[in-house]
GROMACS .gro file of C-alpha atoms in nm:
model
  301
    1MET     CA    1  17.346  13.479   5.171
    2LYS     CA    2  17.234  13.214   5.412
    3LYS     CA    3  17.057  13.471   5.612
    4TRP     CA    4  16.887  13.601   5.305
    5LYS     CA    5  16.778  13.258   5.203
    6TRP     CA    6  16.645  13.202   5.552
    7ALA     CA    7  16.452  13.523   5.550
    8VAL     CA    8  16.292  13.450   5.218
    9GLY     CA    9  16.203  13.095   5.333
   10ILE     CA   10  16.040  13.232   5.648
   11ALA     CA   11  15.841  13.491   5.435
   12PHE     CA   12  15.734  13.217   5.195
   13VAL     CA   13  15.611  13.004   5.469
   14ILE     CA   14  15.422  13.295   5.618
   15CYS     CA   15  15.264  13.383   5.284
   16ILE     CA   16  15.150  13.016   5.230
   17ALA     CA   17  15.011  12.994   5.592
   18SER     CA   18  14.818  13.322   5.536
   19LEU     CA   19  14.677  13.196   5.215
   20ILE     CA   20  14.571  12.870   5.374
   21VAL     CA   21  14.399  13.074   5.653
   22VAL     CA   22  14.215  13.299   5.393
   23ILE     CA   23  14.114  12.994   5.187
   24ASN     CA   24  13.977  12.818   5.500
   25VAL     CA   25  13.800  13.130   5.616
   26TYR     CA   26  13.657  13.182   5.277
   27GLY     CA   27  13.527  12.834   5.269
   28ASP     CA   28  13.371  12.874   5.620
   29ILE     CA   29  13.214  13.206   5.502
   30LYS     CA   30  13.063  13.035   5.195
   31SER     CA   31  12.939  12.739   5.399
   32THR     CA   32  12.777  12.970   5.656
   33ALA     CA   33  12.614  13.174   5.387
   34ASN     CA   34  12.474  12.870   5.224
   35GLU     CA   35  12.337  12.746   5.556
   36MET     CA   36  12.168  13.085   5.624
   37TYR     CA   37  12.018  13.107   5.276
   38ALA     CA   38  11.641  13.073   5.285
   39PRO     CA   39  11.464  13.168   4.969
   40ILE     CA   40  11.115  13.282   5.007
   41ASN     CA   41  10.804  13.266   4.779
   42ASN     CA   42  10.691  13.566   4.581
   43GLU     CA   43  11.030  13.739   4.620
   44VAL     CA   44  10.939  13.994   4.340
   45SER     CA   45  10.757  14.295   4.480
   46VAL     CA   46  10.423  14.408   4.348
   47ILE     CA   47  10.560  14.767   4.383
   48ARG     CA   48  10.853  14.685   4.162
   49PRO     CA   49  10.781  14.374   3.936
   50GLN     CA   50  11.138  14.351   3.823
   51PRO     CA   51  11.398  14.199   4.054
   52VAL     CA   52  11.659  14.447   4.166
   53ASP     CA   53  11.987  14.437   3.970
   54ILE     CA   54  12.286  14.452   4.202
   55THR     CA   55  12.536  14.343   3.948
   56SER     CA   56  12.533  14.543   3.622
   57LYS     CA   57  12.300  14.834   3.696
   58LYS     CA   58  12.386  14.844   4.063
   59GLU     CA   59  12.053  14.965   4.163
   60PRO     CA   60  11.956  15.080   4.511
   61PHE     CA   61  11.801  14.807   4.718
   62SER     CA   62  11.621  14.763   5.053
   63VAL     CA   63  11.656  14.519   5.336
   64LEU     CA   64  11.406  14.411   5.610
   65VAL     CA   65  11.570  14.292   5.931
   66LEU     CA   66  11.344  14.097   6.160
   67GLY     CA   67  11.457  14.037   6.520
   68VAL     CA   68  11.232  13.746   6.613
   69ASP     CA   69  11.175  13.632   6.966
   70GLU     CA   70  11.100  13.264   6.915
   71ARG     CA   71  11.027  13.049   7.219
   72GLU     CA   72  10.921  12.699   7.273
   73ASP     CA   73  10.560  12.626   7.169
   74ASP     CA   74  10.534  12.982   7.023
   75THR     CA   75  10.573  13.096   6.662
   76GLY     CA   76  10.708  13.423   6.792
   77ARG     CA   77  10.675  13.788   6.688
   78SER     CA   78  10.914  14.028   6.525
   79ASP     CA   79  10.998  14.240   6.818
   80THR     CA   80  11.246  14.429   6.615
   81MET     CA   81  11.185  14.556   6.267
   82ILE     CA   82  11.438  14.764   6.079
   83VAL     CA   83  11.432  14.866   5.713
   84LEU     CA   84  11.760  14.956   5.532
   85THR     CA   85  11.767  15.133   5.205
   86VAL     CA   86  12.113  15.134   5.031
   87ASN     CA   87  12.224  15.370   4.752
   88PRO     CA   88  12.550  15.297   4.587
   89THR     CA   89  12.561  15.633   4.394
   90LEU     CA   90  12.509  15.841   4.699
   91GLN     CA   91  12.712  15.584   4.898
   92THR     CA   92  12.473  15.618   5.195
   93THR     CA   93  12.224  15.392   5.383
   94LYS     CA   94  11.908  15.501   5.552
   95MET     CA   95  11.788  15.286   5.847
   96LEU     CA   96  11.433  15.302   5.972
   97SER     CA   97  11.315  15.152   6.295
   98ILE     CA   98  10.944  15.052   6.295
   99PRO     CA   99  10.775  15.040   6.637
  100ARG     CA  100  10.657  14.688   6.700
  101ASP     CA  101  10.309  14.817   6.802
  102THR     CA  102  10.249  15.012   6.476
  103TYR     CA  103   9.877  14.992   6.384
  104THR     CA  104   9.869  14.901   6.015
  105GLU     CA  105   9.700  14.672   5.766
  106ILE     CA  106   9.822  14.311   5.775
  107ILE     CA  107   9.851  14.219   5.418
  108GLY     CA  108   9.694  13.870   5.372
  109LYS     CA  109   9.451  13.927   5.663
  110SER     CA  110   9.242  14.223   5.538
  111TYR     CA  111   9.239  14.406   5.867
  112LYS     CA  112   9.460  14.616   6.086
  113ASP     CA  113   9.664  14.502   6.377
  114LYS     CA  114  10.011  14.549   6.536
  115ILE     CA  115  10.271  14.516   6.258
  116ASN     CA  116  10.471  14.267   6.459
  117HIS     CA  117  10.178  14.028   6.446
  118ALA     CA  118  10.239  13.980   6.070
  119TYR     CA  119  10.519  13.740   6.149
  120ALA     CA  120  10.309  13.537   6.380
  121PHE     CA  121  10.025  13.511   6.122
  122GLY     CA  122  10.231  13.454   5.812
  123GLY     CA  123  10.609  13.441   5.882
  124VAL     CA  124  10.862  13.631   5.675
  125GLU     CA  125  10.650  13.666   5.372
  126MET     CA  126  10.363  13.832   5.540
  127SER     CA  127  10.600  14.057   5.731
  128MET     CA  128  10.769  14.158   5.411
  129LYS     CA  129  10.431  14.247   5.224
  130THR     CA  130  10.298  14.426   5.526
  131VAL     CA  131  10.606  14.650   5.554
  132GLU     CA  132  10.603  14.712   5.182
  133ASN     CA  133  10.242  14.825   5.213
  134LEU     CA  134  10.319  15.054   5.511
  135LEU     CA  135  10.630  15.223   5.353
  136ALA     CA  136  10.520  15.205   4.989
  137ILE     CA  137  10.864  15.071   4.880
  138PRO     CA  138  10.970  14.729   4.753
  139ILE     CA  139  11.149  14.504   5.006
  140ASP     CA  140  11.428  14.319   4.809
  141TYR     CA  141  11.599  14.124   5.090
  142VAL     CA  142  11.485  13.991   5.427
  143ALA     CA  143  11.705  13.878   5.715
  144LYS     CA  144  11.548  13.693   6.012
  145VAL     CA  145  11.746  13.691   6.329
  146ASN     CA  146  11.654  13.488   6.637
  147MET     CA  147  11.700  13.735   6.930
  148GLU     CA  148  11.814  13.441   7.147
  149SER     CA  149  12.137  13.437   6.944
  150PHE     CA  150  12.228  13.767   7.115
  151VAL     CA  151  12.327  13.561   7.416
  152ASP     CA  152  12.577  13.334   7.230
  153ILE     CA  153  12.719  13.614   7.022
  154VAL     CA  154  12.778  13.861   7.312
  155ASP     CA  155  12.944  13.581   7.509
  156ILE     CA  156  13.163  13.476   7.216
  157VAL     CA  157  13.305  13.828   7.194
  158GLY     CA  158  13.370  13.828   7.563
  159GLY     CA  159  13.090  14.051   7.666
  160ILE     CA  160  13.018  14.417   7.576
  161THR     CA  161  13.036  14.760   7.745
  162VAL     CA  162  12.736  15.011   7.718
  163ASP     CA  163  12.665  15.352   7.866
  164ASN     CA  164  12.330  15.316   8.032
  165THR     CA  165  12.133  15.646   8.085
  166LEU     CA  166  11.827  15.490   8.262
  167ASP     CA  167  11.832  15.320   8.595
  168PHE     CA  168  11.585  15.021   8.582
  169GLN     CA  169  11.513  14.663   8.675
  170TYR     CA  170  11.407  14.394   8.438
  171ASP     CA  171  11.369  14.018   8.488
  172GLY     CA  172  11.559  14.000   8.812
  173GLU     CA  173  11.848  14.226   8.691
  174HIS     CA  174  11.933  14.579   8.805
  175PHE     CA  175  12.074  14.809   8.543
  176SER     CA  176  12.220  15.120   8.709
  177THR     CA  177  12.321  15.431   8.511
  178GLY     CA  178  12.675  15.469   8.378
  179GLU     CA  179  12.914  15.225   8.208
  180LEU     CA  180  12.798  14.863   8.241
  181LYS     CA  181  12.972  14.534   8.136
  182LEU     CA  182  12.718  14.293   8.001
  183ASP     CA  183  12.726  13.924   7.932
  184GLY     CA  184  12.490  13.756   7.677
  185GLU     CA  185  12.212  13.710   7.929
  186LYS     CA  186  12.227  14.045   8.054
  187ALA     CA  187  12.254  14.200   7.715
  188LEU     CA  188  11.931  14.033   7.603
  189LYS     CA  189  11.742  14.159   7.914
  190TYR     CA  190  11.892  14.506   7.855
  191VAL     CA  191  11.732  14.529   7.515
  192ARG     CA  192  11.403  14.371   7.598
  193MET     CA  193  11.291  14.621   7.868
  194ARG     CA  194  11.027  14.858   7.725
  195TYR     CA  195  10.748  14.958   7.952
  196GLU     CA  196  10.966  15.131   8.223
  197ASP     CA  197  11.135  15.336   7.965
  198PRO     CA  198  10.988  15.690   7.943
  199ALA     CA  199  11.091  15.692   7.577
  200GLY     CA  200  10.898  15.365   7.519
  201ASP     CA  201  10.995  15.174   7.199
  202PHE     CA  202  11.236  15.452   7.101
  203GLY     CA  203  11.433  15.398   7.424
  204ARG     CA  204  11.429  15.028   7.346
  205GLN     CA  205  11.566  15.085   6.991
  206ASN     CA  206  11.845  15.301   7.128
  207ARG     CA  207  11.945  15.021   7.365
  208GLN     CA  208  11.943  14.775   7.078
  209LYS     CA  209  12.161  14.999   6.882
  210GLN     CA  210  12.417  15.027   7.188
  211VAL     CA  211  12.435  14.633   7.203
  212ILE     CA  212  12.497  14.610   6.831
  213GLN     CA  213  12.754  14.873   6.837
  214GLY     CA  214  12.926  14.701   7.140
  215VAL     CA  215  12.924  14.357   6.954
  216LEU     CA  216  13.082  14.524   6.644
  217LYS     CA  217  13.353  14.698   6.856
  218GLU     CA  218  13.441  14.374   7.035
  219SER     CA  219  13.441  14.179   6.712
  220LEU     CA  220  13.743  14.362   6.594
  221SER     CA  221  13.959  14.224   6.879
  222LEU     CA  222  14.218  13.971   6.810
  223ASN     CA  223  14.059  13.729   7.064
  224THR     CA  224  13.727  13.738   6.866
  225LEU     CA  225  13.894  13.681   6.536
  226TRP     CA  226  14.028  13.349   6.656
  227ASN     CA  227  13.673  13.259   6.758
  228TYR     CA  228  13.528  13.330   6.404
  229LYS     CA  229  13.421  12.958   6.366
  230SER     CA  230  13.209  12.994   6.682
  231ILE     CA  231  13.051  13.309   6.550
  232PHE     CA  232  12.979  13.146   6.214
  233LYS     CA  233  12.813  12.836   6.390
  234THR     CA  234  12.587  13.080   6.588
  235LEU     CA  235  12.499  13.260   6.273
  236GLU     CA  236  12.407  12.933   6.100
  237LYS     CA  237  12.171  12.837   6.385
  238ASN     CA  238  12.004  13.183   6.425
  239VAL     CA  239  12.003  13.373   6.103
  240GLU     CA  240  11.800  13.321   5.782
  241LEU     CA  241  11.831  13.552   5.473
  242ASN     CA  242  11.706  13.527   5.115
  243VAL     CA  243  12.047  13.639   4.978
  244ALA     CA  244  12.256  13.384   4.793
  245PHE     CA  245  12.635  13.379   4.859
  246GLU     CA  246  12.712  13.517   4.514
  247ASP     CA  247  12.474  13.816   4.581
  248LEU     CA  248  12.650  13.879   4.914
  249LEU     CA  249  12.987  13.894   4.726
  250ASN     CA  250  12.832  14.147   4.478
  251ILE     CA  251  12.677  14.355   4.757
  252ARG     CA  252  13.028  14.359   4.931
  253LYS     CA  253  13.194  14.457   4.610
  254ASN     CA  254  12.944  14.719   4.464
  255TYR     CA  255  12.794  14.858   4.783
  256GLY     CA  256  13.054  14.833   5.047
  257ASP     CA  257  13.107  15.209   5.079
  258SER     CA  258  12.741  15.276   5.105
  259PHE     CA  259  12.736  15.118   5.467
  260LYS     CA  260  12.995  15.376   5.588
  261THR     CA  261  12.734  15.652   5.612
  262ILE     CA  262  12.411  15.558   5.786
  263GLU     CA  263  12.129  15.794   5.862
  264GLN     CA  264  11.877  15.681   6.115
  265LEU     CA  265  11.511  15.760   6.075
  266TYR     CA  266  11.238  15.723   6.333
  267PHE     CA  267  10.865  15.750   6.374
  268LYS     CA  268  10.826  16.034   6.622
  269GLU     CA  269  10.494  16.215   6.561
  270GLY     CA  270  10.259  15.914   6.611
  271THR     CA  271  10.028  15.866   6.911
  272GLY     CA  272   9.989  15.576   7.149
  273THR     CA  273   9.628  15.466   7.191
  274MET     CA  274   9.428  15.187   7.349
  275MET     CA  275   9.182  14.983   7.143
  276ASN     CA  276   8.976  14.727   7.320
  277GLU     CA  277   9.225  14.744   7.617
  278ILE     CA  278   9.519  14.679   7.379
  279TYR     CA  279   9.797  14.938   7.322
  280TYR     CA  280   9.877  15.047   6.948
  281TYR     CA  281  10.108  15.305   6.799
  282VAL     CA  282   9.924  15.494   6.530
  283PRO     CA  283  10.160  15.667   6.284
  284ASN     CA  284  10.116  16.037   6.206
  285GLU     CA  285   9.989  16.043   5.846
  286ALA     CA  286  10.199  16.346   5.739
  287GLU     CA  287  10.520  16.206   5.901
  288LEU     CA  288  10.449  15.852   5.732
  289LEU     CA  289  10.412  16.024   5.400
  290ASP     CA  290  10.744  16.217   5.453
  291ILE     CA  291  10.929  15.898   5.545
  292GLN     CA  292  10.778  15.711   5.240
  293ASN     CA  293  10.901  15.991   5.016
  294MET     CA  294  11.249  15.998   5.176
  295LEU     CA  295  11.289  15.620   5.121
  296LYS     CA  296  11.151  15.635   4.768
  297ASP     CA  297  11.395  15.912   4.679
  298HIS     CA  298  11.679  15.720   4.822
  299MET     CA  299  11.588  15.415   4.616
  300GLU     CA  300  11.554  15.640   4.313
  301MET     CA  301  11.186  15.543   4.263
   0.00000   0.00000   0.00000
């Protein structure tokens, strides 16, 4: 009987301790989400005047992810531009990487330029409108990530391992082929190299994917779980998104399964060209139309 009472007592203590941990983590998550929340002007798209309904109707939505390289005395440019469309009925997500040199109309400037210049000219809002114009779909949510945070996050998870397929040097570092263990500084250099890659921006996008997958893999380790507060602090300093905490909870509840199946889309048929001694990537019109239609269908438009 005493042993039984002792066991119940231990179980009760464990349950209470677990509950306290969950409550503390939940509070930290909410605090972090509130710190990252950055509403933007004119959030309603001209393509779809009504805001997306993620609660009762559970409509498909889109997200623009801007990986911004912000340095001292420089407004920065969106070196990474990824669009996600999420469909809860199909339980799928489509992910499109937009080449940073894409030649397109910059909405608000009335002329064409590299798409990543939209951020330098008009921040998140101009980037959002320019991407909407290029893809002909509404952009519901925008997440801006400071690429410098790669360093902190990779170091917090204890470094990552990637399988490098291209031998190259960049910014004083040599990256040989094969399995590489990268710390934060090396990981940032690994994803920044572009001009020596025969695949150009596509090769760079694949390395970015490798680093992201490496971070996700290491994030599941017990050691990383104990460092969740450090990760949250890094996110608070380096991530901004126009999604309120309550909407994040609704997305997790109503759309969670949609992120398990991700189809990647790429611009492949465009051409690189020089204009006034500046390199641009000009999308193939037929391929662009196909991508627009695929994203529209996925968003049930």
